[in-house]
Every structure is written in C-alpha cells, then in structure tokens.
PDB file of C-alpha atoms and ligand atoms in Angstrom:
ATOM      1  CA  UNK A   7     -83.169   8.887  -4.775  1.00 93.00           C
ATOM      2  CA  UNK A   8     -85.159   8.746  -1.593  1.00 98.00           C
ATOM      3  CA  UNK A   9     -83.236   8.137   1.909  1.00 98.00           C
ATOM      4  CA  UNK A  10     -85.246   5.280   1.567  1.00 98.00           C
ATOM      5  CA  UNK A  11     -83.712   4.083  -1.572  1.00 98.00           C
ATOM      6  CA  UNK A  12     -80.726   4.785  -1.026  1.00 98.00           C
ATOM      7  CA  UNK A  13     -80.380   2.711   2.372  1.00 98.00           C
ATOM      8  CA  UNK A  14     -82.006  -0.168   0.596  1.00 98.00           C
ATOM      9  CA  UNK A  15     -80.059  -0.073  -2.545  1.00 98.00           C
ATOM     10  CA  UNK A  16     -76.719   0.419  -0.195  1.00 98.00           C
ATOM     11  CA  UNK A  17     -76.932  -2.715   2.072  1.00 98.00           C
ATOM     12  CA  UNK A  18     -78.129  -4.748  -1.475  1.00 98.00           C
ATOM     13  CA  UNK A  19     -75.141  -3.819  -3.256  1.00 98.00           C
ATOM     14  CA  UNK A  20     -72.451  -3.674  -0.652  1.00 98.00           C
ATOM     15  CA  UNK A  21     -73.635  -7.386   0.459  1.00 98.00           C
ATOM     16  CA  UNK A  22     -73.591  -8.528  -2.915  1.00 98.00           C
ATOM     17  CA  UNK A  23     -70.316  -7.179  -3.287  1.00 98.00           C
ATOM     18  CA  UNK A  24     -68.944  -8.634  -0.525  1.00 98.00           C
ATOM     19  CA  UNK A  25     -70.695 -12.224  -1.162  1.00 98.00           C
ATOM     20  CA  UNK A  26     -69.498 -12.066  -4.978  1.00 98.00           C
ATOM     21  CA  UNK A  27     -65.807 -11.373  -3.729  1.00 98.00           C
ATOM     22  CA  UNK A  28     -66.353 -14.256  -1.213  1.00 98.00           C
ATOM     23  CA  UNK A  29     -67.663 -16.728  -3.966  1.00 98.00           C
ATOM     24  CA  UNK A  30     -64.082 -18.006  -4.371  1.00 98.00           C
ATOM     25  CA  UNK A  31     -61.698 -18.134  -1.575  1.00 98.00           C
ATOM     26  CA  UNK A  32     -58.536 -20.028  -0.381  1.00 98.00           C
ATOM     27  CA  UNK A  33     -60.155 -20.985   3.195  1.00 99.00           C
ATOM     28  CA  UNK A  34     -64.096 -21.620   3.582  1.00 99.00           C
ATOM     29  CA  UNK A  35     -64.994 -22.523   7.070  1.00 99.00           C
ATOM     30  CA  UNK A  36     -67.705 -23.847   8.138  1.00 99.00           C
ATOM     31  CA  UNK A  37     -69.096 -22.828  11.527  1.00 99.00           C
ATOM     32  CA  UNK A  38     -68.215 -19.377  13.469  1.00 99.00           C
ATOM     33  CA  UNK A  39     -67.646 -21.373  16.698  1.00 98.00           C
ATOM     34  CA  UNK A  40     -64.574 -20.708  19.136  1.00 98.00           C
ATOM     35  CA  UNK A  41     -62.079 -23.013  17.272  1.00 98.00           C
ATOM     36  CA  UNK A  42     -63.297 -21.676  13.917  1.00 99.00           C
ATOM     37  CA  UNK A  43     -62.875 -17.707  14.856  1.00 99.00           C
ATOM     38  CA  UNK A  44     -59.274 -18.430  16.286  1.00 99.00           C
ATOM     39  CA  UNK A  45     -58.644 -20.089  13.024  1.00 99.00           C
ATOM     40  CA  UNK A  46     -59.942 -17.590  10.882  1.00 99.00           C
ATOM     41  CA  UNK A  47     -57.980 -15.098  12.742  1.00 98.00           C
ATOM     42  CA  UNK A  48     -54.441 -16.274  11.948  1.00 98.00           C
ATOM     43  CA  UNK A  49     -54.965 -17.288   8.408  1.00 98.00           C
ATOM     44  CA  UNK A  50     -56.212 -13.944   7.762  1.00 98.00           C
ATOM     45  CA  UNK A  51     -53.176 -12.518   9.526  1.00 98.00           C
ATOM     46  CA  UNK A  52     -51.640 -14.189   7.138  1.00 98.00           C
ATOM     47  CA  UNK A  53     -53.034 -13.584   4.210  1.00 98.00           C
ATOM     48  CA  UNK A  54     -55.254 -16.316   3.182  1.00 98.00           C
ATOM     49  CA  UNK A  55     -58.943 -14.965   2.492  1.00 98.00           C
ATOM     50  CA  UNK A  56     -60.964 -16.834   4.205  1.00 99.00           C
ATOM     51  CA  UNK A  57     -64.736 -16.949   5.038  1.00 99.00           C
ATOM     52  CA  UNK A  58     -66.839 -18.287   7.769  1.00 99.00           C
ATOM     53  CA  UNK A  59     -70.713 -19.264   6.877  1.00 99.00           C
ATOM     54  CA  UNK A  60     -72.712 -19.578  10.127  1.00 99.00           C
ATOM     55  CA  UNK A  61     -75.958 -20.951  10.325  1.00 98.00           C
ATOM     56  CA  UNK A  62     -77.333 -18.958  13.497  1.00 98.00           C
ATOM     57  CA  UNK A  63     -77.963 -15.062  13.253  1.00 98.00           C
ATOM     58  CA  UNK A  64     -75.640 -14.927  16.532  1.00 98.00           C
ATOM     59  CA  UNK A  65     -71.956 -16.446  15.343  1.00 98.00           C
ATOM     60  CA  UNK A  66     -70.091 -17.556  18.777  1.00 98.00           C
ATOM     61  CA  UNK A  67     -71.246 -21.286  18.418  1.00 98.00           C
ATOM     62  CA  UNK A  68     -71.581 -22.652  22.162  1.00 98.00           C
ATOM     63  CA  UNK A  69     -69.477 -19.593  23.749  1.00 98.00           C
ATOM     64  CA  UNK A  70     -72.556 -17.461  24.473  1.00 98.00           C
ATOM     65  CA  UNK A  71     -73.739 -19.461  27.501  1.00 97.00           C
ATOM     66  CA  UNK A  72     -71.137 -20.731  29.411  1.00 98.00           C
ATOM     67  CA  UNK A  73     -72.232 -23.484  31.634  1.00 98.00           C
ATOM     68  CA  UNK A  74     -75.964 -24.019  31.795  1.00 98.00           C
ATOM     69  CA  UNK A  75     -76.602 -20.633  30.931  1.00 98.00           C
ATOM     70  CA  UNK A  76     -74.284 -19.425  34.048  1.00 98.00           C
ATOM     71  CA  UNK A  77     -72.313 -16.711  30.797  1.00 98.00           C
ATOM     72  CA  UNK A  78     -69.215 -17.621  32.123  1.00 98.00           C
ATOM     73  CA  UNK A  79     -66.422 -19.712  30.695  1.00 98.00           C
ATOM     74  CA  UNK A  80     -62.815 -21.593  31.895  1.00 98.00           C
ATOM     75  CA  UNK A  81     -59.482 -21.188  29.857  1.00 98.00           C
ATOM     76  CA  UNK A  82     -55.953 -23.148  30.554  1.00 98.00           C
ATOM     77  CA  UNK A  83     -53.028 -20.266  31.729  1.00 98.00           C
ATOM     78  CA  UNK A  84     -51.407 -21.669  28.030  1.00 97.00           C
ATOM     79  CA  UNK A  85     -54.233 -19.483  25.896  1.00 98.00           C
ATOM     80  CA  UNK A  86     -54.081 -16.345  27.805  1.00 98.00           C
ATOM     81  CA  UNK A  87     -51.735 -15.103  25.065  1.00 98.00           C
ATOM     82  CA  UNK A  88     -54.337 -15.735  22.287  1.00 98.00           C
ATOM     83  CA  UNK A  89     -57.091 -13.996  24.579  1.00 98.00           C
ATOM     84  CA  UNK A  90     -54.833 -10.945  25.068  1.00 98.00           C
ATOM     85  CA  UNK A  91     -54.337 -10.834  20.838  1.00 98.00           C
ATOM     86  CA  UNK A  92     -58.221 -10.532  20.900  1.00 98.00           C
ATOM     87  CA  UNK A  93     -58.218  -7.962  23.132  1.00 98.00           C
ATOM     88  CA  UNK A  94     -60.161 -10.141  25.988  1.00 98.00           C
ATOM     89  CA  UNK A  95     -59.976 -10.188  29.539  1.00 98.00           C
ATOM     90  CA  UNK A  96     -59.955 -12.902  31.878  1.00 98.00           C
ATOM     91  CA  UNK A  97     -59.337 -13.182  36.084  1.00 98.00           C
ATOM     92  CA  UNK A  98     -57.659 -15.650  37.884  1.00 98.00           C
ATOM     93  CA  UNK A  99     -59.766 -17.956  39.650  1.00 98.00           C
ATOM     94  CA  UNK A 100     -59.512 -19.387  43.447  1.00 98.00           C
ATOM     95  CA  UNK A 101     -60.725 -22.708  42.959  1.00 98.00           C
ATOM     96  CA  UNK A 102     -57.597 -23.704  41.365  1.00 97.00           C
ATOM     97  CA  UNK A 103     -53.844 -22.226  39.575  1.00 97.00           C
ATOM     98  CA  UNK A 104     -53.573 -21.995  35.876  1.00 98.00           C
ATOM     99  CA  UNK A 105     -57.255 -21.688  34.977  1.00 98.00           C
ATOM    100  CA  UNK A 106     -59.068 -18.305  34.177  1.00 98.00           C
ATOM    101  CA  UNK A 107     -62.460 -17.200  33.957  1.00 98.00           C
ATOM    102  CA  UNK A 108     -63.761 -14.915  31.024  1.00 98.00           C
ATOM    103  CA  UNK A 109     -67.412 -13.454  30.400  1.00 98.00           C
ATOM    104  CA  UNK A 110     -68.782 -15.705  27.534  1.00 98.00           C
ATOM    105  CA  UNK A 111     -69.888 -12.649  26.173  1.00 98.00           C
ATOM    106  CA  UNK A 112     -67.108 -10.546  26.184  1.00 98.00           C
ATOM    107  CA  UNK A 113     -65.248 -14.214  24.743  1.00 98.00           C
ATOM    108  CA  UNK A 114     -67.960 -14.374  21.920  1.00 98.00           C
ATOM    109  CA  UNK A 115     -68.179 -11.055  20.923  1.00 98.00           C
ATOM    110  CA  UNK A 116     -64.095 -10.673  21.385  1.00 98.00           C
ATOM    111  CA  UNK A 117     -63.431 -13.730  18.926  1.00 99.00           C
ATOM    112  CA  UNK A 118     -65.727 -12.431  16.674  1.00 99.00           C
ATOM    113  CA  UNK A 119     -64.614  -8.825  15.952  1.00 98.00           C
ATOM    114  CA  UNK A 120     -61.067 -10.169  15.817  1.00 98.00           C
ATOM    115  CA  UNK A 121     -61.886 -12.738  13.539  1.00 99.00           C
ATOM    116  CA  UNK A 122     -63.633  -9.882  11.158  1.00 98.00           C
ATOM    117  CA  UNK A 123     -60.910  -7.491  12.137  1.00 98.00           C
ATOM    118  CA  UNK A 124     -57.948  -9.664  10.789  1.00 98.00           C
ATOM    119  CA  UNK A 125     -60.021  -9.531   7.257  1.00 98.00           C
ATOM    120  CA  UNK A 126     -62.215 -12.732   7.777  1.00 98.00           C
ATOM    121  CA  UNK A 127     -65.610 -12.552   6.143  1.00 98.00           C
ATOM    122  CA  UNK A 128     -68.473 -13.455   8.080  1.00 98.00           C
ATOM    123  CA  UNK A 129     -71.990 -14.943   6.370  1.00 98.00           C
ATOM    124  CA  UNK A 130     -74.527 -15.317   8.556  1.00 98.00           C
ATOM    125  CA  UNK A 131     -77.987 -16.805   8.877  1.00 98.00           C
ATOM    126  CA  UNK A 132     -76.559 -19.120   5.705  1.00 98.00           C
ATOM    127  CA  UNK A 133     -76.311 -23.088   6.509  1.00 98.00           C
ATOM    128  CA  UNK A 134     -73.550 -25.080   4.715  1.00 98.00           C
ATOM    129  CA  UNK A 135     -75.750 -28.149   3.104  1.00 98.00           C
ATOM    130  CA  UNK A 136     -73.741 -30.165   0.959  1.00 98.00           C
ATOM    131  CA  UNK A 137     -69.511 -30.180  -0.391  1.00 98.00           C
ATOM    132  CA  UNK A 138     -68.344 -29.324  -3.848  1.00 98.00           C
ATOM    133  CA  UNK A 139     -66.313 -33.051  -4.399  1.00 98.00           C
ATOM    134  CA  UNK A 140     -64.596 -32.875  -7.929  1.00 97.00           C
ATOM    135  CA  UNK A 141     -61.666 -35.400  -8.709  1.00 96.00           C
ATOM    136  CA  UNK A 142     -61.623 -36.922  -5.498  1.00 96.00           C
ATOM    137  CA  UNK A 143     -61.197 -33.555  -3.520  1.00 97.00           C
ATOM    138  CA  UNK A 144     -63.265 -31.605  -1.642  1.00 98.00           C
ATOM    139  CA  UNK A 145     -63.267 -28.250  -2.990  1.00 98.00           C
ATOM    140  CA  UNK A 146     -65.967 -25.948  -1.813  1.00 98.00           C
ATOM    141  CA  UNK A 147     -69.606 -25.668  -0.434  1.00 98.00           C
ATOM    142  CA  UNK A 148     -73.055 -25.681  -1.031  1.00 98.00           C
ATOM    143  CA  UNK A 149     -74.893 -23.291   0.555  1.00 98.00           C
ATOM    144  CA  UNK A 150     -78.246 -21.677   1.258  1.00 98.00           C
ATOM    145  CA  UNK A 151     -80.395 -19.404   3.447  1.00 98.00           C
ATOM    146  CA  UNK A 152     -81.187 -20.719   6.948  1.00 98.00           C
ATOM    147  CA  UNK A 153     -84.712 -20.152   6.821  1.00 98.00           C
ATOM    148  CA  UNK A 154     -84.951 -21.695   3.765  1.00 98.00           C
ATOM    149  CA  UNK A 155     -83.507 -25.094   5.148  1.00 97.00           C
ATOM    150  CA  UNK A 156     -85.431 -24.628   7.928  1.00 97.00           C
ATOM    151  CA  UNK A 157     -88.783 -23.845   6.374  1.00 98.00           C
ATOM    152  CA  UNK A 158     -88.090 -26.863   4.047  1.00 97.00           C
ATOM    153  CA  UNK A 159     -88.149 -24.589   0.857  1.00 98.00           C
ATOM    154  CA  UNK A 160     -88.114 -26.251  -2.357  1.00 96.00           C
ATOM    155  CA  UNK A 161     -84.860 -23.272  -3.336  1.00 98.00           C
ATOM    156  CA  UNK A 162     -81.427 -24.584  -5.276  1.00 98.00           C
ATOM    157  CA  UNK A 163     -78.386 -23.356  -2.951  1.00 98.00           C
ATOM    158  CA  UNK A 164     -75.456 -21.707  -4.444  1.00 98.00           C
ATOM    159  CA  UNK A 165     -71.958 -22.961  -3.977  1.00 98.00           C
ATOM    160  CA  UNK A 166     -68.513 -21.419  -2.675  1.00 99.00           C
ATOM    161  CA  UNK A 167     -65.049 -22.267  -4.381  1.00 98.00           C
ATOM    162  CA  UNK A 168     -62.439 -22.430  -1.896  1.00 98.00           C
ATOM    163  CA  UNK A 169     -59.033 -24.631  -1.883  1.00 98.00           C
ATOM    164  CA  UNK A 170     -59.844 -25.987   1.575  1.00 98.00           C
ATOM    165  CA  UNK A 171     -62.855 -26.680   3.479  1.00 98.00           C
ATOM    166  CA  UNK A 172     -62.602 -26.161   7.550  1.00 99.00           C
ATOM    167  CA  UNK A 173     -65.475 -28.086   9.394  1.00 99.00           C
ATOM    168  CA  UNK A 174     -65.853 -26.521  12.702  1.00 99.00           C
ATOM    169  CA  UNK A 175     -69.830 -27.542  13.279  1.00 99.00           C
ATOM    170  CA  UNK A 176     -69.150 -28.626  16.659  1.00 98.00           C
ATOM    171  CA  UNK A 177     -70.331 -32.092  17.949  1.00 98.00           C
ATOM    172  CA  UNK A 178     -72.245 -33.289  14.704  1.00 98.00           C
ATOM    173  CA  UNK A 179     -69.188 -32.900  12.402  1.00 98.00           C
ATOM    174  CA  UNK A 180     -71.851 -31.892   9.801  1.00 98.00           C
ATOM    175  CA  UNK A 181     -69.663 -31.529   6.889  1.00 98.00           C
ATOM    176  CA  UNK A 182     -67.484 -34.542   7.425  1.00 98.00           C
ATOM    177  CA  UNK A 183     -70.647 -36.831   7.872  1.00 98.00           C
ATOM    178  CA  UNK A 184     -71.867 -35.014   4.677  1.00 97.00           C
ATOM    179  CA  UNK A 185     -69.196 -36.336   2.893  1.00 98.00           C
ATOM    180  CA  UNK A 186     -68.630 -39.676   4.812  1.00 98.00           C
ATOM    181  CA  UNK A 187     -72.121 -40.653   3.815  1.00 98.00           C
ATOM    182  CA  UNK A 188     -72.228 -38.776   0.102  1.00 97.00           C
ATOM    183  CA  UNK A 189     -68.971 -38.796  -1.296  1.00 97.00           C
ATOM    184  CA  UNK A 190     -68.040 -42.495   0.277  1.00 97.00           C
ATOM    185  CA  UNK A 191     -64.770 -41.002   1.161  1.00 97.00           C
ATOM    186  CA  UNK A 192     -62.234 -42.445   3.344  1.00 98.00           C
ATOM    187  CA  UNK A 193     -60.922 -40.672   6.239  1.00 98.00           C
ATOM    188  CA  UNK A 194     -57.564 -40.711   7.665  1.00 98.00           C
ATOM    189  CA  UNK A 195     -58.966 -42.047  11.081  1.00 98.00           C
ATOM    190  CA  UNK A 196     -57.973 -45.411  12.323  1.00 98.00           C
ATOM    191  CA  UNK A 197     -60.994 -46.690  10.849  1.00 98.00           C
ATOM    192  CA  UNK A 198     -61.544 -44.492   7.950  1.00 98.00           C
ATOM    193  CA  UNK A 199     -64.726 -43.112   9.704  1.00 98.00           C
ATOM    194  CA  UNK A 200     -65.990 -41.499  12.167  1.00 98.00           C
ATOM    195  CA  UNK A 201     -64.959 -43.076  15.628  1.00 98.00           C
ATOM    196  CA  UNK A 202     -67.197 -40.957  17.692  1.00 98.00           C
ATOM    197  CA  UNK A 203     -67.482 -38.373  20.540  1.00 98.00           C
ATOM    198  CA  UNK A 204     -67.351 -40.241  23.888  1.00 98.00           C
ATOM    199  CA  UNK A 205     -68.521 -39.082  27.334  1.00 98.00           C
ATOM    200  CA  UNK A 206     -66.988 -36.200  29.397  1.00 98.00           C
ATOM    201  CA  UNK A 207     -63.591 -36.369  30.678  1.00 98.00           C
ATOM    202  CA  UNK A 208     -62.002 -32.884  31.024  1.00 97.00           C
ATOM    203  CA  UNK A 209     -58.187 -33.185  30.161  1.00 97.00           C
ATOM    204  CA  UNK A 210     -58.824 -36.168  28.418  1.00 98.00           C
ATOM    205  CA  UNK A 211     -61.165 -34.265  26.179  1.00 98.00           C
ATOM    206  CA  UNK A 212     -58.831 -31.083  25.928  1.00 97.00           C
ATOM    207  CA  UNK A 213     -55.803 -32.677  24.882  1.00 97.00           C
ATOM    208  CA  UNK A 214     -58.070 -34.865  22.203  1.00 98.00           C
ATOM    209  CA  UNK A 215     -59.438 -31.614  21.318  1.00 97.00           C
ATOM    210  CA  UNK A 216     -56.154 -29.749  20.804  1.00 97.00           C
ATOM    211  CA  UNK A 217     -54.594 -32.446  18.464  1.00 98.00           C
ATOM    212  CA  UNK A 218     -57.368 -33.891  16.501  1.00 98.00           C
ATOM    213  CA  UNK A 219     -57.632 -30.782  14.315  1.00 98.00           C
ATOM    214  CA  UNK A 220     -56.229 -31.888  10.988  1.00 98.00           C
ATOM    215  CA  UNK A 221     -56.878 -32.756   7.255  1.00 98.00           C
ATOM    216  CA  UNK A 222     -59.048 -35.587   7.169  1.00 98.00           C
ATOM    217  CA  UNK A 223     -58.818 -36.218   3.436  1.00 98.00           C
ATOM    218  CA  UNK A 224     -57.628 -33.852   0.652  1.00 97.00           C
ATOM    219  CA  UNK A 225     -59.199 -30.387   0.697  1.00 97.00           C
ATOM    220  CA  UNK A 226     -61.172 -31.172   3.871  1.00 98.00           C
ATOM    221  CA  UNK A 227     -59.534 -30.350   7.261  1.00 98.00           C
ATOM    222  CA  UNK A 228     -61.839 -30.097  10.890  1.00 98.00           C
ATOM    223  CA  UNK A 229     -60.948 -28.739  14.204  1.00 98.00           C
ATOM    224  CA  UNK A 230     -62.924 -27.882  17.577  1.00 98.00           C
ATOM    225  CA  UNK A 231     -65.606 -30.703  18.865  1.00 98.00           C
ATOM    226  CA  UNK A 232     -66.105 -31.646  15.081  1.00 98.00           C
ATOM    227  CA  UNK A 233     -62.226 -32.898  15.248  1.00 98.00           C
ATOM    228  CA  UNK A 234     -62.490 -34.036  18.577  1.00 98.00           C
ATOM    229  CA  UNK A 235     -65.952 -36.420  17.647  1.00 98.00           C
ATOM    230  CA  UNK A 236     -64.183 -37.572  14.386  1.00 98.00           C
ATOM    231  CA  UNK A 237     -61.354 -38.896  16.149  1.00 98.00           C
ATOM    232  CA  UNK A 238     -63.623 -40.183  19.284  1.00 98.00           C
ATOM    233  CA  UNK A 239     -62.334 -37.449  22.119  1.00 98.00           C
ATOM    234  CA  UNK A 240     -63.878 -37.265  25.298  1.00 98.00           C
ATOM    235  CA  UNK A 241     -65.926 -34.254  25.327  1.00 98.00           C
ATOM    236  CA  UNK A 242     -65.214 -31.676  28.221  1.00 97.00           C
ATOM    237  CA  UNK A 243     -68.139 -29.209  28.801  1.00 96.00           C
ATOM    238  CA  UNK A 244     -67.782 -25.020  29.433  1.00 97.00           C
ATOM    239  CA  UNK A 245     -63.450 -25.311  29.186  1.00 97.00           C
ATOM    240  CA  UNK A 246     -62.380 -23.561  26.060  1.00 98.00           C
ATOM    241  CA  UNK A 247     -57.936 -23.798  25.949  1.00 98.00           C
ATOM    242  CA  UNK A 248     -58.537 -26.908  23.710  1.00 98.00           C
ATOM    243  CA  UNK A 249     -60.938 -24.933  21.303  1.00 98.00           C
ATOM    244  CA  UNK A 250     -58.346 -22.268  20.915  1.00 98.00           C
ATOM    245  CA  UNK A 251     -55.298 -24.527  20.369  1.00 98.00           C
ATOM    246  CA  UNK A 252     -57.773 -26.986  17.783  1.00 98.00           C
ATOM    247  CA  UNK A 253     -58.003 -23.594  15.826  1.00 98.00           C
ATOM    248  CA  UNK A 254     -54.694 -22.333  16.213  1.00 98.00           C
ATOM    249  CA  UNK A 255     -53.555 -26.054  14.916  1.00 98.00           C
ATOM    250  CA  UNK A 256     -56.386 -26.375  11.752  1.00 98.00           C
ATOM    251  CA  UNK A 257     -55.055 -22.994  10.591  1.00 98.00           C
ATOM    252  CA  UNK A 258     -51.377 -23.501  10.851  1.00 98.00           C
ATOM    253  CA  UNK A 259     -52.026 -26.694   8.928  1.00 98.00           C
ATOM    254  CA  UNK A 260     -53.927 -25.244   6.812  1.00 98.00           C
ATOM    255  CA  UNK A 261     -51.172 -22.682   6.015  1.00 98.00           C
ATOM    256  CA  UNK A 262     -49.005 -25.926   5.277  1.00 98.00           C
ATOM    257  CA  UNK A 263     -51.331 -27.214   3.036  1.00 97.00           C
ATOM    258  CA  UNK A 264     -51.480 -23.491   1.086  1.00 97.00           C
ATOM    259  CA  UNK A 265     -48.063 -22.864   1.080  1.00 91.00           C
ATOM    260  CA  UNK A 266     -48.520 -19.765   2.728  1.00 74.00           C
TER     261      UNK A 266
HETATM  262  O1  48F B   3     -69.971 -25.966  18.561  1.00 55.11           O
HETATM  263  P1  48F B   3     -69.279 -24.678  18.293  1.00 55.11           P
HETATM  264  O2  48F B   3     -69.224 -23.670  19.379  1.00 55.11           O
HETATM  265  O3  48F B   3     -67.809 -24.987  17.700  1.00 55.11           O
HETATM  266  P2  48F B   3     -66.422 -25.368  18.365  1.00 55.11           P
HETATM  267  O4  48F B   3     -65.427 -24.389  17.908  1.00 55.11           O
HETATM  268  O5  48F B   3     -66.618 -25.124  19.928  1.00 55.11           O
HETATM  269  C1  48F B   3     -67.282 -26.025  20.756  1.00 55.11           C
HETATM  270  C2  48F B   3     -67.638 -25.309  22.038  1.00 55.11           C
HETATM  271  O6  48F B   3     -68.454 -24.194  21.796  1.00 55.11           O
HETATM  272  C3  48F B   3     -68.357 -26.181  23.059  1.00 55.11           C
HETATM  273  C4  48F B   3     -67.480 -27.157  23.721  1.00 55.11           C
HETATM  274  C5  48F B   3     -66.107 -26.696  24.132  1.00 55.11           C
HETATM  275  O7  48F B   3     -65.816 -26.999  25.381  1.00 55.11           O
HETATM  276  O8  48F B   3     -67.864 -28.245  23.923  1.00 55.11           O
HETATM  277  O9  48F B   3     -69.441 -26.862  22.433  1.00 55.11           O
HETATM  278  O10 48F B   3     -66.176 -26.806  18.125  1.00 55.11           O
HETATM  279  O11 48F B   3     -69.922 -23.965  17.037  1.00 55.11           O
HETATM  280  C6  48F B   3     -70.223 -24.649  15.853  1.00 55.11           C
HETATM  281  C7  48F B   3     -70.959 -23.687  14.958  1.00 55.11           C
HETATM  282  O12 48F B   3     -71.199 -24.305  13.711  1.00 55.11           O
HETATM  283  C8  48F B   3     -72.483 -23.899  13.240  1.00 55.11           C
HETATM  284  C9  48F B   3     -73.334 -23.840  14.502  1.00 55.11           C
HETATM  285  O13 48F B   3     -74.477 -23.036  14.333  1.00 55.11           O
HETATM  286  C10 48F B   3     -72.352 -23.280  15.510  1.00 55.11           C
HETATM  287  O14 48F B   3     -72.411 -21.871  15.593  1.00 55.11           O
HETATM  288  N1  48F B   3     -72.929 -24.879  12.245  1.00 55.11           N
HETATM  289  C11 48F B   3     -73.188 -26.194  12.455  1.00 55.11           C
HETATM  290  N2  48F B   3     -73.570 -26.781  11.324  1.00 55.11           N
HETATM  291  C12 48F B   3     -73.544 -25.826  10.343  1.00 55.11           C
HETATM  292  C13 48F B   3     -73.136 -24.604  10.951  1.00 55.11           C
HETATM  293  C14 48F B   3     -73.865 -25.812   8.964  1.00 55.11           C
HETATM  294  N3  48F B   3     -74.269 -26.918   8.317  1.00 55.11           N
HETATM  295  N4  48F B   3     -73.740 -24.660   8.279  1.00 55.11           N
HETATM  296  C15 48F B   3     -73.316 -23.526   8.902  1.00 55.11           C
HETATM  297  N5  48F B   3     -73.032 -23.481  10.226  1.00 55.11           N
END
C-alpha cells in the first residue's frame, strides 16, 4: 500500500471505528461548551460513555473569546478546584477577592483535553438536528454533517442511541426547543415551557445558572445557558463558576438517573 493509502485508509477506519462504538451510548451531549466539557468529564470518570457532538470545528463553545474578544475570562474562588483537576491555571485578580482570571484559551483548550482525557468522545463539525422520541422518552439524536445543514443539502442524518440526552447549546436551548415544538412535550418548568433568558444580572445569572441544570422531562436533561434560558435566568456575560457548577450538577444528576 502506498504511504498515501495507508494514511487515508487509517483516519477512515479508525473514525469509523470510533463513530460505530459511539452509535450507542449511556450519555449523548449535545454541545462541547464549558458546562458540557465539565460534565462530560465526571461522568466519564465515572464510567458512563459518553459523547459530545459539536457543531463548530473549534469545540470550547463561547470560552474562546472572553469578553469582546479581550481572551480572557472570570471564575468564582468556589471552581478553582475543578480548574486545578483540568490542569488550568488562573491568577488572582486586584479588582476584587474571590474572583480569578484564566486565559480563555488555556480554559478552552484545558476543558477540552480533560474532557477527551477522562474517555469522552468528541464529534466535531456534526450538528445535532432533531431527538430520537420513542414511548414518550427522549432517547437519542439525529445527527448530520455541519456543512451539510449549512449548505442546505438534501442528505438523511443518522441517529445516536443514548439513555440520556444533555442539551448544553448555550442560549438557544436548541434541543429542548426541538422537542418543545416537535414532540409537544411538557417540561417540568413552572409553565411547562420555556420561560426565557432575561437580561444581564451577574450573580443573579450565576446562581440561576448553577441550579437550573436538571432533567427537564424523561431522558432529556440541560445545563449551562441552555438551563439557565429554560428556566428564565438572568444571563451574566464572560463569568464562567456558574458554567462549571451547571455541569458538575447535569452530570451528577445524570449519574442519579443511571444508577451509576
Ligand atoms: O454556549 P456554550 O459555550 O455553552 P455553555 O456551556 O456556556 C456558555 C458560555 O460559553 C457563555 C456564557 C457564560 O457566561 O454566557 O455563553 O452554556 O456552547 C454551546 C455549544 O453548543 C454548540 C455550539 O456550537 C457551542 O459550541 N451547539 C449549539 N447547537 C448545536 C450545537 C447543535 N444543534 N448541534 C451541535 N452543537
């Protein structure tokens, strides 16, 4: 076989492999965001195989650039002990005690190796379009190629068995409103929908964001800004402790839920 060949045939099969072993899982997640990669992190710790599918090339969600593109981001002295797990650093900051600064990039790219390092698989460049939703449950996804969405290719998607679905999509809440509006399905919100992200209001919006992450109907749990816009949280701009406790809370319910 040609060098050629053989690189070709290599990244073919080991990525089918890996996608084939990935077809069925305990945990997918949607969205490689903050709150997702913490999550993913501790079930695989413990033993739940779970995969992310990320829609950009670049997983990290909003991470990358801090505030307005100034690639730096604010954590709550409370995390610090998640940060150090991943390996990341972070400095004390003058403006004020218990807050921390951390490059966004070293935060991204942190989150993300120890996300894949714990055993999490990683898809990217594939957007989640539509929930398996058998028997009144949600029980896996739809997916397909970005560019394919994006170029508004006439291609089936292929789906993804998994006992619970995570939605971490950020502010839209893309797989919730998916099956709000397709499936017709109740939440367990106050009003059975979506209430709604509301304006900024830091520790309103990190406390909202910290609790909110939960099961919103059977099979389908959300954390990060997707929690914290289902349950109408304030949002709170380039702060990440409540992204970090949303995930730490989705996947310890989550372990609940799987009796793990
Ligand atoms: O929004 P995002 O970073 O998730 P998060 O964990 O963190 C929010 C913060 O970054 C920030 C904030 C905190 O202070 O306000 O916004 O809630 O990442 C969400 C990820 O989901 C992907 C999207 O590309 C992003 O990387 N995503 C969204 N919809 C889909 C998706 C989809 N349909 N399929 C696959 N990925």
């Amino acid at each position: 076989m040609s060098l050629e060949n053989v690189i070709s045939t290599a990244i073919v099969r080991n990525y089918s492999e890996k996608l084939t072993e990935n077809l069925e899982v305990d945990a997918a997640i949607v969205g490689a965001g903050p709150s997702a990669l913490v999550a993913a992190r501790i079930l695989s710790n413990a033993g739940v195989k779970t995969a992310i599918f990320e829609r950009q090339l670049a997983p990290g969600g909003g991470v990358w650039g801090g505030g307005m593109l100034f690639n730096e981001i604010i954590v709550q002295e409370d995390v610090l002990d998640t940060l150090n797990e991943f390996g990341i650093s972070h400095r004390t900051i003058e403006e004020a005690d218990g807050y921390h600064a951390v490059d966004s990039v070293e935060m991204a790219s942190g989150l993300i190796f120890g996300a894949v390092r714990a055993g999490a698989k990683l898809f990217n460049s594939i957007s989640v379009e539509d929930i398996i939703f058998k028997n009144e449950k949600v029980g896996g996804l739809v997916i397909n190629w970005t560019p394919v969405m994006r170029l508004g290719m006439f291609v089936d998607p292929l789906t993804v068995v998994s006992e619970v679905v995570l939605d971490a999509t950020g502010h839209p809440s893309a797989i919730v409103n998916l099956a709000v509006n397709k499936a017709k399905i109740q939440l367990s919100t106050p009003t059975g929908g979506i209430l709604g992200e509301r304006p900024m209001w830091v520790e309103s919006g990190e406390r909202s964001a910290a609790e909110s992450a939960g099961e919103y109907y059977p099979g389908l749990f959300a954390c990060g800004m997707s929690s914290n816009n289902i349950m109408g949280g304030y949002r709170m701009g380039p702060v990440f402790g409540g992204m970090i406790k949303s995930g730490k809370k989705a996947a310890e319910q989550i372990l609940q839920r799987l009796q793990k």
